[in-house]
């Protein structure tokens, strides 16, 4: 169990994903100062209800450790941050928001691969390709040229690969959170394939 500064956001951060932040609230200015003086790490959780500004929000109990990889002071105590998701965590207990949100957290690594990971991974890749084909067709009908996505470089590690695939899909916040909370890579791939098929169905409807 570790006490960690926390940054609730209106979005889910996935391990391996980049996170730019503009910090202006005094409580988060204090959080950044603490992080820069120590290990540069804090936790990010999704706000289920409420606002990012002012407090009083309802927060999820699964999150991601973020690490500040670059920062710039922009005046009046404000910061511009470039961060990166590092690892998944569970929130064991929220502590008082003094001087900034804090929580006792515990690591939550993926479970081992339970099932056919290669087949699950390939299913996500194929679902993504179907989405790209649909986007290209929509762009063609609209008289536009579809901008190709950057090449997809997939790590060998199943957990890292599954999160990389998650960041490469146009997921809703609900599906991103489901992907974050999946027990392991195979289960996460199932979430991603189902979510991609939902998006594909909506695109096919637009093509009718």
mmCIF file of C-alpha atoms in Angstrom:
data_model
loop_
_atom_site.group_PDB
_atom_site.id
_atom_site.type_symbol
_atom_site.label_atom_id
_atom_site.label_comp_id
_atom_site.label_asym_id
_atom_site.label_seq_id
_atom_site.Cartn_x
_atom_site.Cartn_y
_atom_site.Cartn_z
ATOM 1 C CA UNK A 1 0.000 0.000 0.000
ATOM 2 C CA UNK A 2 1.375 3.403 -1.012
ATOM 3 C CA UNK A 3 0.084 6.932 -0.511
ATOM 4 C CA UNK A 4 -0.011 8.701 -3.863
ATOM 5 C CA UNK A 5 -0.989 12.209 -5.009
ATOM 6 C CA UNK A 6 -4.038 11.883 -7.240
ATOM 7 C CA UNK A 7 -5.248 13.824 -10.276
ATOM 8 C CA UNK A 8 -8.916 13.023 -11.065
ATOM 9 C CA UNK A 9 -9.752 13.693 -14.717
ATOM 10 C CA UNK A 10 -12.717 13.452 -17.037
ATOM 11 C CA UNK A 11 -10.821 10.841 -19.071
ATOM 12 C CA UNK A 12 -9.219 7.454 -18.515
ATOM 13 C CA UNK A 13 -5.438 7.256 -18.798
ATOM 14 C CA UNK A 14 -4.094 3.920 -20.044
ATOM 15 C CA UNK A 15 -0.619 2.546 -19.278
ATOM 16 C CA UNK A 16 1.810 3.561 -22.021
ATOM 17 C CA UNK A 17 -0.366 6.487 -23.129
ATOM 18 C CA UNK A 18 0.778 10.116 -23.289
ATOM 19 C CA UNK A 19 -1.038 12.711 -21.188
ATOM 20 C CA UNK A 20 -0.566 16.480 -21.650
ATOM 21 C CA UNK A 21 -1.807 18.568 -18.718
ATOM 22 C CA UNK A 22 -2.220 22.292 -18.089
ATOM 23 C CA UNK A 23 -2.162 22.912 -14.332
ATOM 24 C CA UNK A 24 -3.688 26.080 -12.897
ATOM 25 C CA UNK A 25 -5.652 25.136 -9.741
ATOM 26 C CA UNK A 26 -3.661 25.855 -6.542
ATOM 27 C CA UNK A 27 -4.166 22.316 -5.218
ATOM 28 C CA UNK A 28 -2.719 20.794 -8.375
ATOM 29 C CA UNK A 29 0.087 23.339 -8.448
ATOM 30 C CA UNK A 30 1.013 21.974 -5.003
ATOM 31 C CA UNK A 31 0.737 18.413 -6.348
ATOM 32 C CA UNK A 32 3.116 19.184 -9.214
ATOM 33 C CA UNK A 33 5.611 20.834 -6.886
ATOM 34 C CA UNK A 34 5.563 17.742 -4.662
ATOM 35 C CA UNK A 35 6.013 15.405 -7.638
ATOM 36 C CA UNK A 36 8.888 17.398 -9.115
ATOM 37 C CA UNK A 37 10.628 17.312 -5.740
ATOM 38 C CA UNK A 38 10.255 13.520 -5.419
ATOM 39 C CA UNK A 39 9.687 10.760 -7.984
ATOM 40 C CA UNK A 40 7.561 12.716 -10.515
ATOM 41 C CA UNK A 41 4.692 10.230 -10.151
ATOM 42 C CA UNK A 42 1.005 10.657 -9.323
ATOM 43 C CA UNK A 43 -2.190 8.716 -9.871
ATOM 44 C CA UNK A 44 -4.875 9.454 -12.453
ATOM 45 C CA UNK A 45 -8.466 8.286 -12.033
ATOM 46 C CA UNK A 46 -11.640 8.863 -14.025
ATOM 47 C CA UNK A 47 -14.236 11.244 -12.607
ATOM 48 C CA UNK A 48 -17.508 9.320 -12.748
ATOM 49 C CA UNK A 49 -19.651 12.317 -11.763
ATOM 50 C CA UNK A 50 -18.788 15.943 -11.217
ATOM 51 C CA UNK A 51 -16.165 18.333 -12.546
ATOM 52 C CA UNK A 52 -12.388 18.382 -12.814
ATOM 53 C CA UNK A 53 -12.368 21.855 -11.270
ATOM 54 C CA UNK A 54 -13.360 22.680 -7.716
ATOM 55 C CA UNK A 55 -13.639 19.238 -6.105
ATOM 56 C CA UNK A 56 -16.776 17.452 -4.918
ATOM 57 C CA UNK A 57 -16.439 14.864 -7.679
ATOM 58 C CA UNK A 58 -17.160 11.123 -7.550
ATOM 59 C CA UNK A 59 -14.054 9.163 -8.547
ATOM 60 C CA UNK A 60 -13.469 5.688 -9.935
ATOM 61 C CA UNK A 61 -11.548 3.092 -7.935
ATOM 62 C CA UNK A 62 -9.211 1.945 -10.727
ATOM 63 C CA UNK A 63 -6.552 4.223 -12.143
ATOM 64 C CA UNK A 64 -3.091 4.569 -13.615
ATOM 65 C CA UNK A 65 0.199 5.830 -12.257
ATOM 66 C CA UNK A 66 1.427 8.737 -14.391
ATOM 67 C CA UNK A 67 4.990 10.010 -14.581
ATOM 68 C CA UNK A 68 5.973 13.568 -15.510
ATOM 69 C CA UNK A 69 8.421 13.273 -18.404
ATOM 70 C CA UNK A 70 8.684 16.994 -19.194
ATOM 71 C CA UNK A 71 7.418 20.210 -17.648
ATOM 72 C CA UNK A 72 7.489 23.960 -18.044
ATOM 73 C CA UNK A 73 6.494 26.702 -15.609
ATOM 74 C CA UNK A 74 4.147 29.080 -17.451
ATOM 75 C CA UNK A 75 3.873 31.842 -14.848
ATOM 76 C CA UNK A 76 1.687 32.546 -11.819
ATOM 77 C CA UNK A 77 2.447 29.083 -10.447
ATOM 78 C CA UNK A 78 1.027 27.343 -13.504
ATOM 79 C CA UNK A 79 2.589 24.389 -15.303
ATOM 80 C CA UNK A 80 2.500 22.711 -18.669
ATOM 81 C CA UNK A 81 3.180 18.993 -18.265
ATOM 82 C CA UNK A 82 3.888 16.068 -20.538
ATOM 83 C CA UNK A 83 3.136 12.824 -18.708
ATOM 84 C CA UNK A 84 2.960 9.136 -19.520
ATOM 85 C CA UNK A 85 0.897 6.312 -18.058
ATOM 86 C CA UNK A 86 3.093 3.785 -16.280
ATOM 87 C CA UNK A 87 1.081 1.101 -14.474
ATOM 88 C CA UNK A 88 -2.419 0.219 -13.326
ATOM 89 C CA UNK A 89 -3.472 0.723 -9.695
ATOM 90 C CA UNK A 90 -6.431 0.098 -7.432
ATOM 91 C CA UNK A 91 -7.607 2.721 -4.965
ATOM 92 C CA UNK A 92 -7.687 1.212 -1.480
ATOM 93 C CA UNK A 93 -8.866 4.364 0.339
ATOM 94 C CA UNK A 94 -9.271 8.042 -0.411
ATOM 95 C CA UNK A 95 -7.529 10.387 2.017
ATOM 96 C CA UNK A 96 -8.469 14.011 2.751
ATOM 97 C CA UNK A 97 -7.924 16.386 -0.192
ATOM 98 C CA UNK A 98 -5.325 18.364 1.741
ATOM 99 C CA UNK A 99 -3.394 20.002 0.178
ATOM 100 C CA UNK A 100 -4.372 18.028 -2.941
ATOM 101 C CA UNK A 101 -6.272 14.778 -3.631
ATOM 102 C CA UNK A 102 -4.487 11.777 -2.123
ATOM 103 C CA UNK A 103 -5.198 8.063 -1.870
ATOM 104 C CA UNK A 104 -3.767 4.838 -0.565
ATOM 105 C CA UNK A 105 -3.210 2.718 -3.663
ATOM 106 C CA UNK A 106 -1.947 -0.742 -4.491
ATOM 107 C CA UNK A 107 -0.435 -2.058 -7.728
ATOM 108 C CA UNK A 108 -2.784 -4.041 -9.955
ATOM 109 C CA UNK A 109 -0.750 -5.807 -12.641
ATOM 110 C CA UNK A 110 -2.508 -7.852 -15.281
ATOM 111 C CA UNK A 111 -3.285 -11.462 -14.557
ATOM 112 C CA UNK A 112 -1.405 -14.002 -16.627
ATOM 113 C CA UNK A 113 -2.504 -14.788 -20.153
ATOM 114 C CA UNK A 114 -5.582 -17.002 -19.846
ATOM 115 C CA UNK A 115 -6.538 -18.186 -23.322
ATOM 116 C CA UNK A 116 -5.252 -17.781 -26.858
ATOM 117 C CA UNK A 117 -3.561 -14.382 -26.765
ATOM 118 C CA UNK A 118 -2.431 -14.412 -30.389
ATOM 119 C CA UNK A 119 -5.950 -15.092 -31.643
ATOM 120 C CA UNK A 120 -7.360 -12.411 -29.335
ATOM 121 C CA UNK A 121 -4.743 -9.882 -30.467
ATOM 122 C CA UNK A 122 -5.325 -10.665 -34.140
ATOM 123 C CA UNK A 123 -9.066 -10.225 -33.619
ATOM 124 C CA UNK A 124 -8.505 -6.659 -32.401
ATOM 125 C CA UNK A 125 -6.147 -5.891 -35.281
ATOM 126 C CA UNK A 126 -8.701 -7.186 -37.799
ATOM 127 C CA UNK A 127 -11.486 -5.163 -36.161
ATOM 128 C CA UNK A 128 -9.305 -2.052 -36.401
ATOM 129 C CA UNK A 129 -8.651 -2.717 -40.083
ATOM 130 C CA UNK A 130 -12.394 -2.975 -40.714
ATOM 131 C CA UNK A 131 -12.840 0.405 -39.048
ATOM 132 C CA UNK A 132 -10.134 1.939 -41.218
ATOM 133 C CA UNK A 133 -11.821 0.569 -44.347
ATOM 134 C CA UNK A 134 -15.129 2.111 -43.264
ATOM 135 C CA UNK A 135 -13.514 5.488 -42.531
ATOM 136 C CA UNK A 136 -11.856 5.479 -45.937
ATOM 137 C CA UNK A 137 -15.210 4.755 -47.588
ATOM 138 C CA UNK A 138 -16.890 7.560 -45.629
ATOM 139 C CA UNK A 139 -14.148 9.981 -46.628
ATOM 140 C CA UNK A 140 -14.415 8.909 -50.281
ATOM 141 C CA UNK A 141 -18.154 9.516 -50.337
ATOM 142 C CA UNK A 142 -17.619 12.929 -48.788
ATOM 143 C CA UNK A 143 -15.026 13.787 -51.425
ATOM 144 C CA UNK A 144 -12.204 13.866 -48.917
ATOM 145 C CA UNK A 145 -8.960 11.974 -48.663
ATOM 146 C CA UNK A 146 -8.689 9.884 -45.511
ATOM 147 C CA UNK A 147 -5.569 10.624 -43.501
ATOM 148 C CA UNK A 148 -3.840 7.310 -42.779
ATOM 149 C CA UNK A 149 -3.081 6.595 -39.111
ATOM 150 C CA UNK A 150 0.537 6.254 -37.984
ATOM 151 C CA UNK A 151 2.049 2.767 -38.262
ATOM 152 C CA UNK A 152 0.989 0.484 -35.432
ATOM 153 C CA UNK A 153 4.052 -0.782 -33.539
ATOM 154 C CA UNK A 154 2.981 -3.529 -31.159
ATOM 155 C CA UNK A 155 5.147 -4.631 -28.208
ATOM 156 C CA UNK A 156 5.782 -8.328 -27.681
ATOM 157 C CA UNK A 157 4.541 -8.250 -24.080
ATOM 158 C CA UNK A 158 0.801 -9.160 -24.138
ATOM 159 C CA UNK A 159 -0.174 -6.613 -21.466
ATOM 160 C CA UNK A 160 1.693 -3.748 -23.129
ATOM 161 C CA UNK A 161 0.386 -4.823 -26.516
ATOM 162 C CA UNK A 162 -3.225 -4.875 -25.350
ATOM 163 C CA UNK A 163 -2.939 -1.337 -23.974
ATOM 164 C CA UNK A 164 -1.245 -0.149 -27.174
ATOM 165 C CA UNK A 165 -4.168 -1.540 -29.161
ATOM 166 C CA UNK A 166 -6.585 0.232 -26.816
ATOM 167 C CA UNK A 167 -4.959 3.590 -27.531
ATOM 168 C CA UNK A 168 -5.203 2.911 -31.284
ATOM 169 C CA UNK A 169 -8.993 2.577 -31.272
ATOM 170 C CA UNK A 170 -11.696 5.296 -31.086
ATOM 171 C CA UNK A 171 -13.172 4.133 -27.780
ATOM 172 C CA UNK A 172 -15.740 5.849 -25.586
ATOM 173 C CA UNK A 173 -14.644 6.709 -22.046
ATOM 174 C CA UNK A 174 -16.808 3.852 -20.774
ATOM 175 C CA UNK A 175 -15.004 1.376 -23.053
ATOM 176 C CA UNK A 176 -11.589 2.814 -22.189
ATOM 177 C CA UNK A 177 -12.380 2.313 -18.507
ATOM 178 C CA UNK A 178 -13.594 -1.237 -19.198
ATOM 179 C CA UNK A 179 -10.330 -1.918 -21.009
ATOM 180 C CA UNK A 180 -8.319 -0.544 -18.096
ATOM 181 C CA UNK A 181 -10.201 -2.738 -15.642
ATOM 182 C CA UNK A 182 -9.999 -5.972 -17.660
ATOM 183 C CA UNK A 183 -8.375 -8.832 -15.759
ATOM 184 C CA UNK A 184 -5.709 -9.531 -18.376
ATOM 185 C CA UNK A 185 -4.679 -9.143 -22.027
ATOM 186 C CA UNK A 186 -7.085 -11.699 -23.469
ATOM 187 C CA UNK A 187 -10.051 -10.232 -21.604
ATOM 188 C CA UNK A 188 -8.961 -6.734 -22.647
ATOM 189 C CA UNK A 189 -8.766 -7.804 -26.272
ATOM 190 C CA UNK A 190 -12.346 -9.016 -26.003
ATOM 191 C CA UNK A 191 -13.456 -5.617 -24.691
ATOM 192 C CA UNK A 192 -11.623 -3.896 -27.549
ATOM 193 C CA UNK A 193 -13.054 -6.148 -30.252
ATOM 194 C CA UNK A 194 -16.606 -5.655 -28.982
ATOM 195 C CA UNK A 195 -16.122 -1.881 -28.752
ATOM 196 C CA UNK A 196 -14.649 -1.706 -32.256
ATOM 197 C CA UNK A 197 -17.577 -3.672 -33.659
ATOM 198 C CA UNK A 198 -19.998 -1.191 -32.044
ATOM 199 C CA UNK A 199 -18.196 1.688 -33.756
ATOM 200 C CA UNK A 200 -18.177 -0.226 -37.045
ATOM 201 C CA UNK A 201 -21.944 -0.763 -36.818
ATOM 202 C CA UNK A 202 -22.460 2.985 -36.406
ATOM 203 C CA UNK A 203 -20.236 3.703 -39.413
ATOM 204 C CA UNK A 204 -22.060 1.149 -41.557
ATOM 205 C CA UNK A 205 -25.329 2.855 -40.670
ATOM 206 C CA UNK A 206 -23.909 6.153 -41.925
ATOM 207 C CA UNK A 207 -22.937 4.462 -45.188
ATOM 208 C CA UNK A 208 -26.456 3.205 -45.909
#
